[in-house]
PDB file of C-alpha atoms in Angstrom:
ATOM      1  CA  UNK H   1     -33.251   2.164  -8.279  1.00 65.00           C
ATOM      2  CA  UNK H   2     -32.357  -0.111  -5.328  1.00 71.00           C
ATOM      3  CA  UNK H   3     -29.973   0.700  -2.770  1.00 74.00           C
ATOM      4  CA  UNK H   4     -28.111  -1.390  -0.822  1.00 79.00           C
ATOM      5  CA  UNK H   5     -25.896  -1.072   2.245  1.00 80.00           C
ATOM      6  CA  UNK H   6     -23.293  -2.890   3.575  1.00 82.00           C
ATOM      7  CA  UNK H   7     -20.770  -2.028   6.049  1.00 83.00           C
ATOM      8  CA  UNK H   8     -17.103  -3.094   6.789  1.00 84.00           C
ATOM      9  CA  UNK H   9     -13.863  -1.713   7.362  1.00 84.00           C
ATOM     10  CA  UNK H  10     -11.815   0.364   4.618  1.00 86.00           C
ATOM     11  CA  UNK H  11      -9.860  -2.760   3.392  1.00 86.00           C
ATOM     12  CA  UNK H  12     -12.744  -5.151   3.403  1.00 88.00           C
ATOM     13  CA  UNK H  13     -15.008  -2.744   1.064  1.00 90.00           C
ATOM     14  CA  UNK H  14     -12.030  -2.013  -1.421  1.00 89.00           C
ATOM     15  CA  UNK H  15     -11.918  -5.500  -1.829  1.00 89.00           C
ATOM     16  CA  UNK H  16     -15.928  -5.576  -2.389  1.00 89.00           C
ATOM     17  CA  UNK H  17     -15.065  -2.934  -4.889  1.00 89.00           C
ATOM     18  CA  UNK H  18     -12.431  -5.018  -6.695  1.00 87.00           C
ATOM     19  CA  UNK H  19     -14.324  -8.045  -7.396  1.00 89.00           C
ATOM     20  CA  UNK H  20     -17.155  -5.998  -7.990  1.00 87.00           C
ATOM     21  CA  UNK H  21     -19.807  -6.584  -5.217  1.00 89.00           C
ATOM     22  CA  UNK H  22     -20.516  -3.270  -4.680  1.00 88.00           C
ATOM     23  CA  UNK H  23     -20.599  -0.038  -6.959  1.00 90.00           C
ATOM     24  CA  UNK H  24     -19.084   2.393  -4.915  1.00 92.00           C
ATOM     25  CA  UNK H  25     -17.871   2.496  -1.098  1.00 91.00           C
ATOM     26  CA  UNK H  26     -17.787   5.360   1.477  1.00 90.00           C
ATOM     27  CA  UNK H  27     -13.973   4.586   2.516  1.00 89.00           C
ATOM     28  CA  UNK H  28     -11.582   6.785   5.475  1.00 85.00           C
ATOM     29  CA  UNK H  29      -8.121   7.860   4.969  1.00 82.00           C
ATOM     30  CA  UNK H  30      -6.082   6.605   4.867  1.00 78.00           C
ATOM     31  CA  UNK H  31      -6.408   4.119   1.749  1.00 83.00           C
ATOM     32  CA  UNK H  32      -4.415   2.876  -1.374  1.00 79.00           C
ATOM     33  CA  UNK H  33      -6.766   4.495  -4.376  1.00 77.00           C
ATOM     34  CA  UNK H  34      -5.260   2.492  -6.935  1.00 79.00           C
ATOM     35  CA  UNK H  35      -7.128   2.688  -9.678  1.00 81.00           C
ATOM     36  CA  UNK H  36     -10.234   3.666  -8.436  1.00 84.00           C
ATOM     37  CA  UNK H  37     -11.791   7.000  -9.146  1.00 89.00           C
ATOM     38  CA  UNK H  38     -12.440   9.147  -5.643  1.00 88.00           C
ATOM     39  CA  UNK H  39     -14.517  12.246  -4.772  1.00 89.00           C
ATOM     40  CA  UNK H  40     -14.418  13.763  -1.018  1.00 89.00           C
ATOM     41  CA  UNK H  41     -17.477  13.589   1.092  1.00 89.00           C
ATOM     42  CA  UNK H  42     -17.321  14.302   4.029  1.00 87.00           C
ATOM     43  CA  UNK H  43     -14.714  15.121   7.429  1.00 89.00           C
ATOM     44  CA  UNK H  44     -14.725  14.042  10.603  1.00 89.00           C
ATOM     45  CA  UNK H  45     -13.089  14.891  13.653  1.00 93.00           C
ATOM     46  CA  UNK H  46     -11.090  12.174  15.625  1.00 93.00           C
ATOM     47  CA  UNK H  47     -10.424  11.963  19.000  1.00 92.00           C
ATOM     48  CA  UNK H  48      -8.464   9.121  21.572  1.00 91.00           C
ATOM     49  CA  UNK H  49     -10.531   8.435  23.948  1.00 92.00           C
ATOM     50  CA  UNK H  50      -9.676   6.269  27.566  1.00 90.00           C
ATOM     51  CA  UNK H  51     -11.109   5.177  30.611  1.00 89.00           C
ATOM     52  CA  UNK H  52     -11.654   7.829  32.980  1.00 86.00           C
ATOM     53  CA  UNK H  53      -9.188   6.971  35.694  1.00 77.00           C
ATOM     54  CA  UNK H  54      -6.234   6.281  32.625  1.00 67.00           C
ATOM     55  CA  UNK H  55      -3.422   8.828  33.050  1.00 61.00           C
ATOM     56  CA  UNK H  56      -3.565  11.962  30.750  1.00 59.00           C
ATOM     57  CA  UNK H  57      -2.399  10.562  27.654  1.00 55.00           C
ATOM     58  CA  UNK H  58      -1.386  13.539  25.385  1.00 52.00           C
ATOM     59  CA  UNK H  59       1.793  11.677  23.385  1.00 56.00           C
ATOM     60  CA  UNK H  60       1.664   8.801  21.846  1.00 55.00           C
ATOM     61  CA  UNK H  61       4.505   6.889  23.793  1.00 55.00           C
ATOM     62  CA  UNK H  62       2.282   7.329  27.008  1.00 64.00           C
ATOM     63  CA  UNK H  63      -0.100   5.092  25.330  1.00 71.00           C
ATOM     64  CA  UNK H  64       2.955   2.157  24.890  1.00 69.00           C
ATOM     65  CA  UNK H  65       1.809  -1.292  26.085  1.00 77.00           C
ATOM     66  CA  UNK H  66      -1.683  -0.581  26.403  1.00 85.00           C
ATOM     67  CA  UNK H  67      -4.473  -2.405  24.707  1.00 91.00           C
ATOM     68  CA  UNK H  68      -5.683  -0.544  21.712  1.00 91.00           C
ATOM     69  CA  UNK H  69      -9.827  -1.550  21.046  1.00 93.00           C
ATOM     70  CA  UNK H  70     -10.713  -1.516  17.234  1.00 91.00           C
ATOM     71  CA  UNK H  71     -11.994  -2.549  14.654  1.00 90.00           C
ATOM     72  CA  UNK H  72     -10.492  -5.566  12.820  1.00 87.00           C
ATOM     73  CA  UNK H  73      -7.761  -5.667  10.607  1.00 83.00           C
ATOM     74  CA  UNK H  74      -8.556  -3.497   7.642  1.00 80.00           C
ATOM     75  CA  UNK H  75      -9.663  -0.548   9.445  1.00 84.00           C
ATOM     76  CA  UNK H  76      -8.356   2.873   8.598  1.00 82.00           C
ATOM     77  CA  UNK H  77      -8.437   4.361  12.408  1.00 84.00           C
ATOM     78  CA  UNK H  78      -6.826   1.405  13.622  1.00 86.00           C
ATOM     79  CA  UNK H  79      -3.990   2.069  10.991  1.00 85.00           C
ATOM     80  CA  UNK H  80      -3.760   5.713  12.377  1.00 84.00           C
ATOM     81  CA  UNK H  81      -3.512   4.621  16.030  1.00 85.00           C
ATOM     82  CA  UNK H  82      -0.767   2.208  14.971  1.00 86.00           C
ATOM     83  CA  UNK H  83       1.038   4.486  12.854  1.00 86.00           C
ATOM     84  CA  UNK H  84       0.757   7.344  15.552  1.00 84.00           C
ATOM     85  CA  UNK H  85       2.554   4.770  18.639  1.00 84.00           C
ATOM     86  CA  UNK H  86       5.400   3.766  15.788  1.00 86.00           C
ATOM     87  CA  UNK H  87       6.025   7.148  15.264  1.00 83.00           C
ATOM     88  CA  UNK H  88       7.612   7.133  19.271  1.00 80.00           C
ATOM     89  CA  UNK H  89       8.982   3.613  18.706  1.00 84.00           C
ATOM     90  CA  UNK H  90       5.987   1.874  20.907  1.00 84.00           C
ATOM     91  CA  UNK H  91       3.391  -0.741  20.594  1.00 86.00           C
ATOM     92  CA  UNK H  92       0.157  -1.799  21.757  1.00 87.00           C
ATOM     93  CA  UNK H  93       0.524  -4.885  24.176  1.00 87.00           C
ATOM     94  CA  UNK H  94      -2.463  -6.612  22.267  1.00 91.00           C
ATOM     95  CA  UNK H  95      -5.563  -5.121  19.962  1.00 93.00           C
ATOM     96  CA  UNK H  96      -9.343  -6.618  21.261  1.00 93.00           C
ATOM     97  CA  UNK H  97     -11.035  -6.527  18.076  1.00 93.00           C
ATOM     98  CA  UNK H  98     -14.634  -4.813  18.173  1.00 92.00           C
ATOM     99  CA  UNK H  99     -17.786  -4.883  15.628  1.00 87.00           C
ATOM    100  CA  UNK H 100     -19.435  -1.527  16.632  1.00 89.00           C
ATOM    101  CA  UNK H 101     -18.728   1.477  17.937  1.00 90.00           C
ATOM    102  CA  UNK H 102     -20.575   0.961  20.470  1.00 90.00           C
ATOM    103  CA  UNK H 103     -18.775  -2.158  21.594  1.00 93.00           C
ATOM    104  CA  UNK H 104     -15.357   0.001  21.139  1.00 94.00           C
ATOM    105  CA  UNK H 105     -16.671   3.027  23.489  1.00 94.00           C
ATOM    106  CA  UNK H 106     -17.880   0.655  26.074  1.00 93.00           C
ATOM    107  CA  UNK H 107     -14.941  -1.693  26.677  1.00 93.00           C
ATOM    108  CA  UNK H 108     -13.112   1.560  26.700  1.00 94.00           C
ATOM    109  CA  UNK H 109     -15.040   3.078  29.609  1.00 93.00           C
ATOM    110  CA  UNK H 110     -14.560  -0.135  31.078  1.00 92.00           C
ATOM    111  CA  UNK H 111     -10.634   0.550  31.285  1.00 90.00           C
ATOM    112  CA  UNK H 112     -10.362  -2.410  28.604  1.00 91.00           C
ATOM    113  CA  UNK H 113      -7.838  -0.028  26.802  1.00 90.00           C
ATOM    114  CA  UNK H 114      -7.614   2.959  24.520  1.00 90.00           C
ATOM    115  CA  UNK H 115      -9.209   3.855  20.868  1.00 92.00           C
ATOM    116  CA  UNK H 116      -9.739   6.550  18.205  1.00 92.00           C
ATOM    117  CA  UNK H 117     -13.089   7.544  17.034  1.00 91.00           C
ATOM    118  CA  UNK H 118     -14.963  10.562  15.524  1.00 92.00           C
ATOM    119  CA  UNK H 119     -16.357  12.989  17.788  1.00 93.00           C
ATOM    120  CA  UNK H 120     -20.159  12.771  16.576  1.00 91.00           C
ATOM    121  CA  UNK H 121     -20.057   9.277  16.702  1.00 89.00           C
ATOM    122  CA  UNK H 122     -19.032   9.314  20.304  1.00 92.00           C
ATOM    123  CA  UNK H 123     -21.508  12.249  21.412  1.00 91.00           C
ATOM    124  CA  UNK H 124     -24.167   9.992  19.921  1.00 88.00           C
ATOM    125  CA  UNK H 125     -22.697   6.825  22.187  1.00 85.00           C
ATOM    126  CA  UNK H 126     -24.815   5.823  25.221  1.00 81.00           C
ATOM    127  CA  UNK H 127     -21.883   5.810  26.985  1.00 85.00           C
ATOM    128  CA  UNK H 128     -20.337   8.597  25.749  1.00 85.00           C
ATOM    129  CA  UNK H 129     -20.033  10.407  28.715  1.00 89.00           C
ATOM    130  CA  UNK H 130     -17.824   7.701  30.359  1.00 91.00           C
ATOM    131  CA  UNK H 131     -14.647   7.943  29.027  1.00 93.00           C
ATOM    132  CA  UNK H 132     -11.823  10.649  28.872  1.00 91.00           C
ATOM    133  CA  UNK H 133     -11.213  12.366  25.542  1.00 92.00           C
ATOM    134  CA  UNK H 134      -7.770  13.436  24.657  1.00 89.00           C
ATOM    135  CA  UNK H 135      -6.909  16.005  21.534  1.00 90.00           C
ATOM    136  CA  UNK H 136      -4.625  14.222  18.687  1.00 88.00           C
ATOM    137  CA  UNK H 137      -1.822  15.618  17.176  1.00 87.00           C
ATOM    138  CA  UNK H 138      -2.716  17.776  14.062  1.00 88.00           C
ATOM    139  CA  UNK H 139      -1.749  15.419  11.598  1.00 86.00           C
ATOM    140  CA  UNK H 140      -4.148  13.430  12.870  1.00 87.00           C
ATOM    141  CA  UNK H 141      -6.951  15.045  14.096  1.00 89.00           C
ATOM    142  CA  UNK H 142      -9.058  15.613  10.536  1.00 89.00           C
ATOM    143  CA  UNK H 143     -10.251  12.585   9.118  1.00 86.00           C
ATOM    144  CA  UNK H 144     -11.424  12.786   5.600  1.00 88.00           C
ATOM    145  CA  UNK H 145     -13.916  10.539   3.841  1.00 88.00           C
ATOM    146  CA  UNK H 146     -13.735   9.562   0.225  1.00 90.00           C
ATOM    147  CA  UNK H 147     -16.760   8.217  -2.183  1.00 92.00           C
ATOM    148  CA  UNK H 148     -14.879   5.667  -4.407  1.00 93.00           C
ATOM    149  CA  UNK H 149     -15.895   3.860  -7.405  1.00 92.00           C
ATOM    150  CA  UNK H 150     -14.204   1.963 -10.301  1.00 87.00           C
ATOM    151  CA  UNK H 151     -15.063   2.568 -13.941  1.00 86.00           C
ATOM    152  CA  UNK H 152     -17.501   5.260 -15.465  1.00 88.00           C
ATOM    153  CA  UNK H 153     -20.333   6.745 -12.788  1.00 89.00           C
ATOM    154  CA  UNK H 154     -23.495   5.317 -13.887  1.00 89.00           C
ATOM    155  CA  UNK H 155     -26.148   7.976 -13.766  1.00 90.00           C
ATOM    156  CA  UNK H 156     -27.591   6.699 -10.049  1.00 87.00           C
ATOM    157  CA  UNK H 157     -23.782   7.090  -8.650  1.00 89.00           C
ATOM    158  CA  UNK H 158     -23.497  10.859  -9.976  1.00 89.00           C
ATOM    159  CA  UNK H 159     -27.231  11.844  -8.422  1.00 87.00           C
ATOM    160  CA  UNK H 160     -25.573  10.127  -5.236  1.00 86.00           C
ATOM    161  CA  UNK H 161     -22.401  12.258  -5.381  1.00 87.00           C
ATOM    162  CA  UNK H 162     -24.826  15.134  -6.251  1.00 87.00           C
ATOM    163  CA  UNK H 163     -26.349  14.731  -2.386  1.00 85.00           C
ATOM    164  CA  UNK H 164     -23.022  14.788  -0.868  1.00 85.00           C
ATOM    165  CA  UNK H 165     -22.520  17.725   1.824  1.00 78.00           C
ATOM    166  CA  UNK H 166     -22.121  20.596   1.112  1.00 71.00           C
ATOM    167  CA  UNK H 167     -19.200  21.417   2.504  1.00 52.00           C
ATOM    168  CA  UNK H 168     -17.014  18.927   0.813  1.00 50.00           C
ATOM    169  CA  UNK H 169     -18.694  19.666  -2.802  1.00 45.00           C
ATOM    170  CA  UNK H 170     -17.565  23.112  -1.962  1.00 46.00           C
ATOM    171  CA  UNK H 171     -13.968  22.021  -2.761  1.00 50.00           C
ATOM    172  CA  UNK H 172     -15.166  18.650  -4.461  1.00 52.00           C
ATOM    173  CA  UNK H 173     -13.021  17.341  -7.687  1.00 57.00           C
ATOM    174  CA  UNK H 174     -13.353  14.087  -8.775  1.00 63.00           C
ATOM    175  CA  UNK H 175      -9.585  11.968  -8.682  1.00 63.00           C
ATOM    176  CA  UNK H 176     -10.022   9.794 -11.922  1.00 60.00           C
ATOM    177  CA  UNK H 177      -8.914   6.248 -12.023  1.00 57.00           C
ATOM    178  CA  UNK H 178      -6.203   5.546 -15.093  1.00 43.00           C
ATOM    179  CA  UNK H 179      -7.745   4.924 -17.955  1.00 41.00           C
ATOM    180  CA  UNK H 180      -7.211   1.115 -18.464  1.00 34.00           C
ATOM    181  CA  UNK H 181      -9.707   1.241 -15.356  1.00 33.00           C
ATOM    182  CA  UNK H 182     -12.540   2.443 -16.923  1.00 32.00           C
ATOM    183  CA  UNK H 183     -12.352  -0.783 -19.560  1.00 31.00           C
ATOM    184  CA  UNK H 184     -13.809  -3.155 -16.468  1.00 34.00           C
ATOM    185  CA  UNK H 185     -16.757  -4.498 -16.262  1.00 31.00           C
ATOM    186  CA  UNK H 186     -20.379  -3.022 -14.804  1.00 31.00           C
ATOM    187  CA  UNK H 187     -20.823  -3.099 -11.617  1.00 32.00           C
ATOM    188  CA  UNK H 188     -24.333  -3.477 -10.906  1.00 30.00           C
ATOM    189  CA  UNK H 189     -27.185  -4.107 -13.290  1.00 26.00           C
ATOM    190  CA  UNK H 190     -29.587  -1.275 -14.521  1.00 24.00           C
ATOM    191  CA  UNK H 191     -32.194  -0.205 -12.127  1.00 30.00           C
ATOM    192  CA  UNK H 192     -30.302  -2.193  -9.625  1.00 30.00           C
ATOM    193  CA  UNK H 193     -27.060  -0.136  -7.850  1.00 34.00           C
ATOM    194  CA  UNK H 194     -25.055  -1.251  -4.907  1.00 37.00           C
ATOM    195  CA  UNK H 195     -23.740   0.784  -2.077  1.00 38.00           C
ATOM    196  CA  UNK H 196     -21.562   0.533   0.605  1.00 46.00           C
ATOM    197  CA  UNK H 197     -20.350   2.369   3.741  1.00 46.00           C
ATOM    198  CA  UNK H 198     -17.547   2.218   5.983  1.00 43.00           C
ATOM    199  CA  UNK H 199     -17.132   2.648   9.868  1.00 41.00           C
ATOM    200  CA  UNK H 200     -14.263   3.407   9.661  1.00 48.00           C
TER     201      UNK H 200
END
């Protein structure tokens, strides 16, 4: 078996998925399963973070006119953030679109604005330790991860799902796709499977 890994935001690898590029995609919440079949993998834990000298920013309308950092369009955080400034009836003044996470933290420490991102990722940042983290609202705080696929799991995608953390098989079901989706085509020949990741 062959792996292969790509990476791209939530929307970009659902499209993958569609015109079948790619078996099966590690996608973040939130996302439009369609008619894709899902299985949870794994949670993470977001935070906002800001530049140190920003003021405290604990509600979302202290964040109004601010730049928010992100990943491009597509990208399930970004759609949080977004969603979370509506909610008070504010906006970002402009998004600066980033590649990494990396890229994201340090603009941020840089006072180039304001951004979401998981908690391990950022403790594993160089420059972690340069920016202010801030706790998010409940609804917000628990990210969840979802394996998804489209059509029957070929034997290498259920010994992948089988190495999935613990924790999420504890409470794992599989979401089926409706059944007209399991009529579609293969997506990857034998002996040769896809698979792709998101950031975010």
């Amino acid at each position: 078996m062959t792996i292969e890994l790509r990476t791209g935001t939530t929307r970009a690898l659902l499209q993958q998925l569609e015109r079948f590029e790619v078996e099966a995609a590690f996608v973040s919440e939130p996302f439009e399963r369609g008619k894709l079949s899902s299985v949870p993998a794994f949670d993470e834990h977001l935070v906002l973070i800001t530049g140190r000298t920003a003021p405290r920013a604990g509600r979302s309308a202290a964040l109004g006119g601010q730049t928010v950092v992100a990943f491009p369009h597509g990208c399930s955080y970004r759609q949080r953030l977004i969603e979370w400034l509506a909610e008070q009836g504010t906006a970002p003044a402009r998004i600066l679109e980033m590649s990494s996470y990396h890229a994201i933290v340090a603009c941020v420490a840089a006072g180039t604005g304001v951004a979401i991102i998981p908690t391990e990722v950022l403790d594993q940042a160089v420059v972690g330790h340069a920016v202010e983290r801030h706790p998010l609202p409940a609804h917000l705080r628990l990210n969840r991860t979802h394996l998804v696929w489209s059509g029957e799991a070929s034997a290498p995608l259920q010994a992948l799902m089988a190495l999935l953390p613990p924790a999420a098989g504890a409470a794992r079901s599989v979401e089926p796709a409706p059944q007209a989706a399991r009529s579609g085509p293969p997506t990857s020949h034998a002996g040769s499977n896809q698979r792709s990741a998101s950031p975010s």
